Coordinates of C-alpha atoms in Angstrom, one line a residue:
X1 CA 32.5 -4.6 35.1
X2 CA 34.3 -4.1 31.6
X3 CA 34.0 -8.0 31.1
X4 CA 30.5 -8.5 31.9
X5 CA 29.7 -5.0 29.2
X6 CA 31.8 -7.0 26.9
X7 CA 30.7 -10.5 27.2
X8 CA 26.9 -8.2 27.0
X9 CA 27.6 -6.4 23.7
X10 CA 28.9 -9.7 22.6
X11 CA 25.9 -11.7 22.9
X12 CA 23.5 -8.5 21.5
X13 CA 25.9 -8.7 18.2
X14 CA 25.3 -12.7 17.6
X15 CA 21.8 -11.9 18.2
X16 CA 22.0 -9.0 15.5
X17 CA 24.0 -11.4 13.2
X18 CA 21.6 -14.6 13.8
X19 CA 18.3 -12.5 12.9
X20 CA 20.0 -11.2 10.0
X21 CA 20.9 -14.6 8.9
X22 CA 17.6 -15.9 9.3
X23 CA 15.9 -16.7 5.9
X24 CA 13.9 -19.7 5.8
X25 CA 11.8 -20.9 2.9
X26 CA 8.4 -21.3 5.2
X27 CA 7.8 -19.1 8.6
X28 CA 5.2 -19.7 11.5
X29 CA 4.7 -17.0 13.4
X30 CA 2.3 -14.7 15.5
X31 CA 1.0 -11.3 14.9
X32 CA -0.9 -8.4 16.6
X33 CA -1.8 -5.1 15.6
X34 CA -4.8 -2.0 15.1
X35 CA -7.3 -2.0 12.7
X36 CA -8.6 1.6 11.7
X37 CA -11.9 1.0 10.1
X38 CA -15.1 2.2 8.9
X39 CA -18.1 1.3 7.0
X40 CA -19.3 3.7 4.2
X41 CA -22.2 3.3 1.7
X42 CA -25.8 5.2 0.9
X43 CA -27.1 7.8 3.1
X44 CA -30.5 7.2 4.3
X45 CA -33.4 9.9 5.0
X46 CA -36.5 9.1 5.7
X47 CA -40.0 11.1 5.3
X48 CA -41.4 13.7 7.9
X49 CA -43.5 13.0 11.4
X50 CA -42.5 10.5 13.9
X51 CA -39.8 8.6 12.3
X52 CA -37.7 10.9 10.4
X53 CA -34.6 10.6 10.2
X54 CA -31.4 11.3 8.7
X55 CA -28.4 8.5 8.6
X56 CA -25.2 9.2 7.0
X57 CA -21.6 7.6 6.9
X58 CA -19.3 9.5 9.4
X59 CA -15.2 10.1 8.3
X60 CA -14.1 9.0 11.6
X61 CA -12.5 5.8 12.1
X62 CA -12.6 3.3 15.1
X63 CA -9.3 1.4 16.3
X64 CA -9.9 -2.0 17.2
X65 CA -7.3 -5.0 17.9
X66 CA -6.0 -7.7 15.1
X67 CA -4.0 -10.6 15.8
X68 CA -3.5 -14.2 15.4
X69 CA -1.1 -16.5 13.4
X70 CA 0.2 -16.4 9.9
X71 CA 2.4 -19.0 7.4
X72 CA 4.6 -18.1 4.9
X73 CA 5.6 -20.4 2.3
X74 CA 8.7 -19.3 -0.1
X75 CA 11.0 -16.5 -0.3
X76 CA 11.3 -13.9 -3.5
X77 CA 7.6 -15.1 -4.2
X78 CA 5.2 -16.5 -1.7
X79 CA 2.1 -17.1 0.0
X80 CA 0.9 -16.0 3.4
X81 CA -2.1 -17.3 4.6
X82 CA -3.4 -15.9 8.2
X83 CA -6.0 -16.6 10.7
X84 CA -6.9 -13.7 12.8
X85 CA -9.5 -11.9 15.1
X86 CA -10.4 -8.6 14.0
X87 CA -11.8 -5.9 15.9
X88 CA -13.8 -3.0 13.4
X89 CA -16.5 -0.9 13.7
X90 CA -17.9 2.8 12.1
X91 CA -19.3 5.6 13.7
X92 CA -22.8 7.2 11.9
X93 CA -24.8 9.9 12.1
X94 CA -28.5 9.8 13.6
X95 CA -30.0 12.9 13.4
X96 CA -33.5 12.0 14.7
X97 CA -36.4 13.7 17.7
X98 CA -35.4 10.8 19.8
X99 CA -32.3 9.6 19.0
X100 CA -29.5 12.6 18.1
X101 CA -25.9 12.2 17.4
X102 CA -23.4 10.0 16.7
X103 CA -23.6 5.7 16.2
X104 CA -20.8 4.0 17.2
X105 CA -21.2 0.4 15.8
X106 CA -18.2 -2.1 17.1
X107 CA -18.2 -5.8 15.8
X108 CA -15.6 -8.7 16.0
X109 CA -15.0 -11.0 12.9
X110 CA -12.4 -14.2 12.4
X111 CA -10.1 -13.1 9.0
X112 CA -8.8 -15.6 6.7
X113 CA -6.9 -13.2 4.2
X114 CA -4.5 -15.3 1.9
X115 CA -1.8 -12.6 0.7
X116 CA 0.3 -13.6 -2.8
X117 CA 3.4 -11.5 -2.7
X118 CA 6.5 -10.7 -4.0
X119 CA 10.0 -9.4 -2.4
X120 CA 11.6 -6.4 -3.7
X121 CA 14.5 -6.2 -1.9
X122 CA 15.7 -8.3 1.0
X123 CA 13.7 -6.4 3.9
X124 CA 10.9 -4.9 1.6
X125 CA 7.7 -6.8 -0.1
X126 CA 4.5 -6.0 -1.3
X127 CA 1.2 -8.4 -1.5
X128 CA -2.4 -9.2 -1.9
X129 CA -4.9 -11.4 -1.9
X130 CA -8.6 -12.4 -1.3
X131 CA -10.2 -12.7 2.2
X132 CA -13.0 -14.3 4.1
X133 CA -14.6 -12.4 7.3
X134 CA -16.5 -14.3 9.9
X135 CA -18.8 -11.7 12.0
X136 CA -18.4 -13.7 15.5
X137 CA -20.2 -10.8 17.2
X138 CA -21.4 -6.9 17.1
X139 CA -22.5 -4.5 20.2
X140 CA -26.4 -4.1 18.9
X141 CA -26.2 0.0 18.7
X142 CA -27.4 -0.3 15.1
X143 CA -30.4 -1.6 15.6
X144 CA -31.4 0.0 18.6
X145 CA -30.7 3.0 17.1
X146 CA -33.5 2.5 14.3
X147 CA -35.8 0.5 16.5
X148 CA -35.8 4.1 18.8
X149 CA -36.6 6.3 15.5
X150 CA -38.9 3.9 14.1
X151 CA -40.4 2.7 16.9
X152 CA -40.3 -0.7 15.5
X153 CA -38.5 -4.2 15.5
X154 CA -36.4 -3.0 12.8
X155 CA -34.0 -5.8 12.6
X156 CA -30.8 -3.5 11.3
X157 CA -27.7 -5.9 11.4
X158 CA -25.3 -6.6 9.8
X159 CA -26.9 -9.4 7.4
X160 CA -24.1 -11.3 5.9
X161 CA -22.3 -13.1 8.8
X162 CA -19.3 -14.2 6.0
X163 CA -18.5 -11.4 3.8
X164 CA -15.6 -11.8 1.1
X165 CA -13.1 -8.9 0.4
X166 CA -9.4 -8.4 0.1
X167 CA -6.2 -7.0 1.3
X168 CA -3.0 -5.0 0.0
X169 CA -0.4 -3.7 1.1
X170 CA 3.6 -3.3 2.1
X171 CA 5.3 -5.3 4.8
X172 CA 9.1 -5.4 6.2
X173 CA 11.1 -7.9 7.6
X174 CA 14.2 -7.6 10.2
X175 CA 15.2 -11.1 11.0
X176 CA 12.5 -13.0 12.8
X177 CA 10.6 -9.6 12.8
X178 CA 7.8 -8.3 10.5
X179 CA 6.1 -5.0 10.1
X180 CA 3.1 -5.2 7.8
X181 CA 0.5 -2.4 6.4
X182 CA -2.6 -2.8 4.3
X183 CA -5.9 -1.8 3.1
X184 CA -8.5 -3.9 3.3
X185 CA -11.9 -3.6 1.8
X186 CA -15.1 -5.8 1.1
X187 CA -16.8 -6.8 -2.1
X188 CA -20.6 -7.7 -0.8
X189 CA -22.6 -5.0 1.6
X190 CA -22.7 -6.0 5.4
X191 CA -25.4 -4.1 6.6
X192 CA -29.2 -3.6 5.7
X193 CA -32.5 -2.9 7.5
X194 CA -35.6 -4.6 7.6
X195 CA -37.7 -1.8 7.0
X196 CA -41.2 -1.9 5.9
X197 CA -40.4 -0.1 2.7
X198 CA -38.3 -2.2 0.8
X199 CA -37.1 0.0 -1.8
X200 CA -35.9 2.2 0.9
X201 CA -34.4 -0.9 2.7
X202 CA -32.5 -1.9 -0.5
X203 CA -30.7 1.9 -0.9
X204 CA -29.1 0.8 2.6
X205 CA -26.0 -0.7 1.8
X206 CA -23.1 -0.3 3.2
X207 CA -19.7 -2.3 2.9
X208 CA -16.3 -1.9 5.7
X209 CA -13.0 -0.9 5.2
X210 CA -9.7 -0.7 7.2
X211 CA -6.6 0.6 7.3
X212 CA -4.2 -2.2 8.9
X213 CA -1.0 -2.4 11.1
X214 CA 0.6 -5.3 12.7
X215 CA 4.0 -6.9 13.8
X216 CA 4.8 -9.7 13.8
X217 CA 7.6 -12.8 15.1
X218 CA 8.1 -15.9 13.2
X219 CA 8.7 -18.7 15.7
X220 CA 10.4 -20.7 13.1

């Protein structure tokens, strides 16, 4: 029994002492995570009658999934391109005679972000970089919500299906391991309405942000 605990701790310290050996000059890895996000921009209130209504940003955030692959080229300075599916969403306010309460908007994009970083110490760095956001899909509950209080074809969406944006943040490497956290955020609005009054269709604008966590193994 005392040999096989031995030979056990053994192999656990090579395994300690290979991943902190490991240093290479270009990683491919995986990586999966939770996105905390949200989408904030200009409240919207319209008139009195039949289709008033109120719709405002709402502080809480949604948790979705993020994941995919990622390359690192260099060591003290580098580049990390990714490719990932992101899950995000926002929760509004509808305050309206048919359609009271809360929003909750969920859509999927593909991420491209391309991080330029820099290592502080040998477990510590810090990077960012532009992004590109492909909307693959979204869960329709913003348009049905203003097709209820309008009683129209409304047509809200989200209207840019690639939205640019960027991300920043701190990450942490153990050996083959890394632990990264960002903010993300988008330059262009993703949503508007196609209401019938277009200057109250243009003060809709609204653009996503996200907190972001993920870990991640480089397979070499």
């Amino acid at each position: 029994m005392k040999k096989v605990l031995l030979i056990a701790l053994c192999a656990i310290g090579i395994s300690f002492s290979a991943s902190a050996q490991y240093d290479p000059a270009f990683r491919f890895g995986v990586k999966a995570g939770a996105n905390l996000s949200n989408v904030n921009g200009n409240d919207l209130a319209l008139g009195s009658g039949s289709n008033a209504f109120n719709f405002k940003d709402n502080s809480d955030r949604t948790l979705g999934f993020a994941g995919g692959v990622f390359f690192r080229f260099g060591r003290n300075f580098y580049v990390q391109p990714e490719v990932l599916l992101s899950q995000k969403g926002a929760k509004f306010n509808f305050d309206n005679s048919v359609n009271d309460g809360k929003v909750d908007v969920r859509f999927s994009n593909l991420d491209v972000p391309v991080l330029f970083g820099v290592r502080i110490a040998k477990f510590f760095r810090i990077n960012a970089g532009p992004m590109a956001s492909y909307r693959l899909s979204n869960n329709g509950k913003l348009s049905d919500s203003f097709d209820q209080a309008t009683n129209s074809d409304s047509k809200a969406d989200f209207n840019n299906r690639l939205a640019f944006g960027y991300q920043a943040g701190v990450g942490f490497d153990f050996g083959r391991l890394s632990l990264d956290v960002r903010y993300e955020g988008n330059f262009n609005d993703i949503v508007k309405i196609n209401y019938n009054n277009a200057t109250t269709a243009s003060q809709f604008g609204k653009k996503s942000n996200l907190f972001q966590a993920t870990l991640g193994f480089a397979i070499f």
